Amino acid sequence: ELAAKGAFSKYERYTDADVASIVEYARKRGVRVMVEVDTPGHASSWCAGAPEICPSSSCLSPLNPATNATFDLMADLFHDLTGGEKRLGLFPETLMHLGGDEVDTSCWGETPEIQAWMDDNGFTEDDAYLYYFNRVTEIAIAQGREVVGWDEIWENFGTSLDPTTIVAAWRTWAINSTDVTS
């Protein structure tokens, strides 16, 4: 459903055979292909195929952390990508990039259902963002993957992240690598 309804067109999506061909081409040249599932902020196109994981019809991003439907979909998607175990699936590489960058959580505070959930849990928008990232991290680890995320997750959460998380710095001016590695 996500690919069928969330792609820009039927010509702008990869089939399983396309992915297998790319991964094999890279493997023969000593290149490892790591999948990136960049959520919760870069997934608004998913709302067309799975509207239940989005905050509202007028606010599509970031994905809704207040419903288990979001995490059920992520677990299913990760299983499709990984085969559920180390070195299996469309992307046998053990590293899996979960993104986490450029997340504007203001939509959560403007969505009554999510705001009520945050209130019930004593969460700020930042706490909800950490909750989201930690839940998808747990899903990825359970499926045999090592998690990579963009530097904003370190900037926002620091040592509250799973200690095995690998931080990829795309904003080299904004992060002190000594802090991340210590």
mmCIF file of C-alpha atoms in Angstrom:
data_model
loop_
_atom_site.group_PDB
_atom_site.id
_atom_site.type_symbol
_atom_site.label_atom_id
_atom_site.label_comp_id
_atom_site.label_asym_id
_atom_site.label_seq_id
_atom_site.Cartn_x
_atom_site.Cartn_y
_atom_site.Cartn_z
ATOM 1 C CA GLU A 1 0.000 0.000 0.000
ATOM 2 C CA LEU A 2 2.740 2.503 0.870
ATOM 3 C CA ALA A 3 4.504 2.140 -2.464
ATOM 4 C CA ALA A 4 1.274 1.980 -4.446
ATOM 5 C CA LYS A 5 -0.248 5.092 -2.881
ATOM 6 C CA GLY A 6 2.736 6.980 -1.473
ATOM 7 C CA ALA A 7 5.021 7.138 -4.524
ATOM 8 C CA PHE A 8 5.124 10.191 -6.740
ATOM 9 C CA SER A 9 4.127 7.941 -9.627
ATOM 10 C CA LYS A 10 4.077 4.250 -10.531
ATOM 11 C CA TYR A 11 7.396 4.832 -12.292
ATOM 12 C CA GLU A 12 9.133 6.237 -9.222
ATOM 13 C CA ARG A 13 9.416 3.247 -6.964
ATOM 14 C CA TYR A 14 11.717 0.269 -6.654
ATOM 15 C CA THR A 15 10.522 -3.312 -6.991
ATOM 16 C CA ASP A 16 12.043 -6.089 -4.888
ATOM 17 C CA ALA A 17 13.912 -7.190 -8.028
ATOM 18 C CA ASP A 18 15.296 -3.658 -8.507
ATOM 19 C CA VAL A 19 16.587 -3.606 -4.921
ATOM 20 C CA ALA A 20 18.103 -7.092 -5.208
ATOM 21 C CA SER A 21 19.869 -6.075 -8.417
ATOM 22 C CA ILE A 22 21.306 -2.901 -6.842
ATOM 23 C CA VAL A 23 22.430 -4.717 -3.692
ATOM 24 C CA GLU A 24 24.087 -7.482 -5.733
ATOM 25 C CA TYR A 25 25.760 -4.986 -8.094
ATOM 26 C CA ALA A 26 27.178 -3.155 -5.079
ATOM 27 C CA ARG A 27 28.249 -6.375 -3.311
ATOM 28 C CA LYS A 28 30.279 -7.465 -6.335
ATOM 29 C CA ARG A 29 32.168 -4.166 -6.059
ATOM 30 C CA GLY A 30 32.739 -4.306 -2.314
ATOM 31 C CA VAL A 31 30.026 -1.762 -1.477
ATOM 32 C CA ARG A 32 27.567 -2.294 1.362
ATOM 33 C CA VAL A 33 24.055 -0.921 0.826
ATOM 34 C CA MET A 34 22.354 0.393 3.959
ATOM 35 C CA VAL A 35 18.641 1.122 3.839
ATOM 36 C CA GLU A 36 17.381 4.375 5.347
ATOM 37 C CA VAL A 37 13.828 4.620 6.659
ATOM 38 C CA ASP A 38 13.864 8.307 7.537
ATOM 39 C CA THR A 39 11.111 8.839 10.052
ATOM 40 C CA PRO A 40 9.259 10.296 11.786
ATOM 41 C CA GLY A 41 9.754 13.503 9.799
ATOM 42 C CA HIS A 42 10.222 12.458 6.178
ATOM 43 C CA ALA A 43 7.287 10.112 5.750
ATOM 44 C CA SER A 44 4.272 12.281 4.953
ATOM 45 C CA SER A 45 3.773 10.452 1.634
ATOM 46 C CA TRP A 46 2.927 7.356 3.687
ATOM 47 C CA CYS A 47 -0.320 9.007 4.797
ATOM 48 C CA ALA A 48 -1.917 8.196 1.442
ATOM 49 C CA GLY A 49 -1.483 4.466 2.054
ATOM 50 C CA ALA A 50 -1.747 4.399 5.849
ATOM 51 C CA PRO A 51 -3.636 7.466 7.091
ATOM 52 C CA GLU A 52 -3.963 5.971 10.585
ATOM 53 C CA ILE A 53 -0.244 6.589 11.241
ATOM 54 C CA CYS A 54 -0.422 10.311 10.489
ATOM 55 C CA PRO A 55 -1.477 13.002 12.967
ATOM 56 C CA SER A 56 -4.382 14.324 10.878
ATOM 57 C CA SER A 57 -5.464 14.949 7.312
ATOM 58 C CA SER A 58 -4.155 18.515 7.544
ATOM 59 C CA CYS A 59 -0.931 17.683 9.401
ATOM 60 C CA LEU A 60 0.875 14.731 7.851
ATOM 61 C CA SER A 61 4.248 14.889 9.533
ATOM 62 C CA PRO A 62 5.860 13.710 11.726
ATOM 63 C CA LEU A 63 4.297 10.272 12.067
ATOM 64 C CA ASN A 64 1.913 9.720 14.970
ATOM 65 C CA PRO A 65 3.766 8.413 18.062
ATOM 66 C CA ALA A 66 0.512 8.001 20.016
ATOM 67 C CA THR A 67 -0.822 4.973 18.154
ATOM 68 C CA ASN A 68 0.510 1.438 18.034
ATOM 69 C CA ALA A 69 -0.546 1.359 14.381
ATOM 70 C CA THR A 70 2.560 3.447 13.605
ATOM 71 C CA PHE A 71 4.884 0.968 15.271
ATOM 72 C CA ASP A 72 3.061 -2.058 13.856
ATOM 73 C CA LEU A 73 3.565 -0.620 10.371
ATOM 74 C CA MET A 74 7.236 0.085 11.117
ATOM 75 C CA ALA A 75 7.749 -3.499 12.356
ATOM 76 C CA ASP A 76 6.101 -4.891 9.206
ATOM 77 C CA LEU A 77 8.118 -2.600 6.943
ATOM 78 C CA PHE A 78 11.376 -3.410 8.722
ATOM 79 C CA HIS A 79 10.589 -7.120 8.401
ATOM 80 C CA ASP A 80 9.994 -6.684 4.664
ATOM 81 C CA LEU A 81 13.370 -4.950 4.369
ATOM 82 C CA THR A 82 15.398 -7.140 6.731
ATOM 83 C CA GLY A 83 13.778 -10.564 6.718
ATOM 84 C CA GLY A 84 13.582 -10.191 10.499
ATOM 85 C CA GLU A 85 17.104 -11.444 11.134
ATOM 86 C CA LYS A 86 20.723 -10.471 10.662
ATOM 87 C CA ARG A 87 21.996 -10.688 7.087
ATOM 88 C CA LEU A 88 18.593 -11.502 5.575
ATOM 89 C CA GLY A 89 16.000 -9.600 3.594
ATOM 90 C CA LEU A 90 16.179 -7.179 0.718
ATOM 91 C CA PHE A 91 18.936 -5.332 2.573
ATOM 92 C CA PRO A 92 21.188 -7.917 4.252
ATOM 93 C CA GLU A 93 23.501 -5.175 5.556
ATOM 94 C CA THR A 94 23.308 -5.175 9.359
ATOM 95 C CA LEU A 95 23.320 -1.364 9.566
ATOM 96 C CA MET A 96 19.903 0.271 9.236
ATOM 97 C CA HIS A 97 19.536 4.048 9.080
ATOM 98 C CA LEU A 98 16.486 5.360 10.919
ATOM 99 C CA GLY A 99 16.948 9.022 10.001
ATOM 100 C CA GLY A 100 15.475 11.155 12.747
ATOM 101 C CA ASP A 101 16.488 14.448 11.149
ATOM 102 C CA GLU A 102 14.545 17.611 10.397
ATOM 103 C CA VAL A 103 11.632 16.714 12.682
ATOM 104 C CA ASP A 104 9.214 19.552 13.444
ATOM 105 C CA THR A 105 7.085 18.219 16.287
ATOM 106 C CA SER A 106 4.739 21.237 16.495
ATOM 107 C CA CYS A 107 2.041 19.240 14.666
ATOM 108 C CA TRP A 108 1.842 16.849 17.616
ATOM 109 C CA GLY A 109 0.939 19.665 19.983
ATOM 110 C CA GLU A 110 -1.733 20.870 17.548
ATOM 111 C CA THR A 111 -3.380 17.453 17.195
ATOM 112 C CA PRO A 112 -5.829 16.847 20.087
ATOM 113 C CA GLU A 113 -5.382 13.053 20.162
ATOM 114 C CA ILE A 114 -1.585 13.306 20.291
ATOM 115 C CA GLN A 115 -1.624 16.191 22.767
ATOM 116 C CA ALA A 116 -3.901 14.150 25.076
ATOM 117 C CA TRP A 117 -1.532 11.166 24.800
ATOM 118 C CA MET A 118 1.460 13.407 25.596
ATOM 119 C CA ASP A 119 -0.409 14.853 28.594
ATOM 120 C CA ASP A 120 -1.337 11.364 29.828
ATOM 121 C CA ASN A 121 2.312 10.310 29.621
ATOM 122 C CA GLY A 122 3.780 13.558 30.954
ATOM 123 C CA PHE A 123 5.571 14.087 27.630
ATOM 124 C CA THR A 124 6.705 17.258 25.958
ATOM 125 C CA GLU A 125 6.972 17.178 22.166
ATOM 126 C CA ASP A 126 10.693 16.403 22.576
ATOM 127 C CA ASP A 127 9.873 13.529 24.956
ATOM 128 C CA ALA A 128 7.441 12.130 22.376
ATOM 129 C CA TYR A 129 10.140 12.393 19.696
ATOM 130 C CA LEU A 130 12.567 10.439 21.913
ATOM 131 C CA TYR A 131 9.845 7.876 22.669
ATOM 132 C CA TYR A 132 9.237 7.446 18.934
ATOM 133 C CA PHE A 133 12.917 7.069 18.086
ATOM 134 C CA ASN A 134 13.552 4.617 20.921
ATOM 135 C CA ARG A 135 10.590 2.450 19.872
ATOM 136 C CA VAL A 136 11.704 2.204 16.252
ATOM 137 C CA THR A 137 15.250 1.533 17.476
ATOM 138 C CA GLU A 138 13.953 -1.405 19.548
ATOM 139 C CA ILE A 139 12.118 -2.746 16.493
ATOM 140 C CA ALA A 140 15.232 -2.523 14.307
ATOM 141 C CA ILE A 141 17.456 -4.161 16.933
ATOM 142 C CA ALA A 142 14.917 -6.970 17.434
ATOM 143 C CA GLN A 143 15.217 -7.644 13.686
ATOM 144 C CA GLY A 144 18.993 -8.010 13.850
ATOM 145 C CA ARG A 145 19.985 -4.507 12.836
ATOM 146 C CA GLU A 146 22.419 -1.968 14.227
ATOM 147 C CA VAL A 147 20.846 1.486 14.248
ATOM 148 C CA VAL A 148 22.244 4.584 12.567
ATOM 149 C CA GLY A 149 20.627 8.014 12.891
ATOM 150 C CA TRP A 150 21.376 11.557 11.808
ATOM 151 C CA ASP A 151 23.175 13.913 14.183
ATOM 152 C CA GLU A 152 19.969 15.671 15.232
ATOM 153 C CA ILE A 153 19.103 12.656 17.372
ATOM 154 C CA TRP A 154 22.328 13.158 19.332
ATOM 155 C CA GLU A 155 21.764 16.900 19.521
ATOM 156 C CA ASN A 156 18.249 16.334 20.877
ATOM 157 C CA PHE A 157 18.712 13.246 23.052
ATOM 158 C CA GLY A 158 22.408 12.623 23.733
ATOM 159 C CA THR A 159 22.915 9.742 26.127
ATOM 160 C CA SER A 160 19.170 8.975 26.257
ATOM 161 C CA LEU A 161 19.662 7.099 22.983
ATOM 162 C CA ASP A 162 20.391 3.391 22.960
ATOM 163 C CA PRO A 163 24.169 3.255 23.561
ATOM 164 C CA THR A 164 24.711 1.139 20.443
ATOM 165 C CA THR A 165 23.247 3.839 18.163
ATOM 166 C CA ILE A 166 25.645 5.093 15.507
ATOM 167 C CA VAL A 167 25.410 8.839 14.890
ATOM 168 C CA ALA A 168 25.981 10.012 11.296
ATOM 169 C CA ALA A 169 26.903 13.672 11.102
ATOM 170 C CA TRP A 170 25.604 15.459 8.036
ATOM 171 C CA ARG A 171 25.776 18.841 9.776
ATOM 172 C CA THR A 172 29.451 18.739 10.662
ATOM 173 C CA TRP A 173 29.282 22.302 11.979
ATOM 174 C CA ALA A 174 26.607 21.383 14.507
ATOM 175 C CA ILE A 175 28.091 18.402 16.323
ATOM 176 C CA ASN A 176 31.176 17.740 18.412
ATOM 177 C CA SER A 177 32.280 14.217 17.506
ATOM 178 C CA THR A 178 34.265 13.953 20.732
ATOM 179 C CA ASP A 179 31.011 14.285 22.707
ATOM 180 C CA VAL A 180 29.334 11.556 20.648
ATOM 181 C CA THR A 181 32.159 9.063 20.981
ATOM 182 C CA SER A 182 32.845 9.567 24.679
#
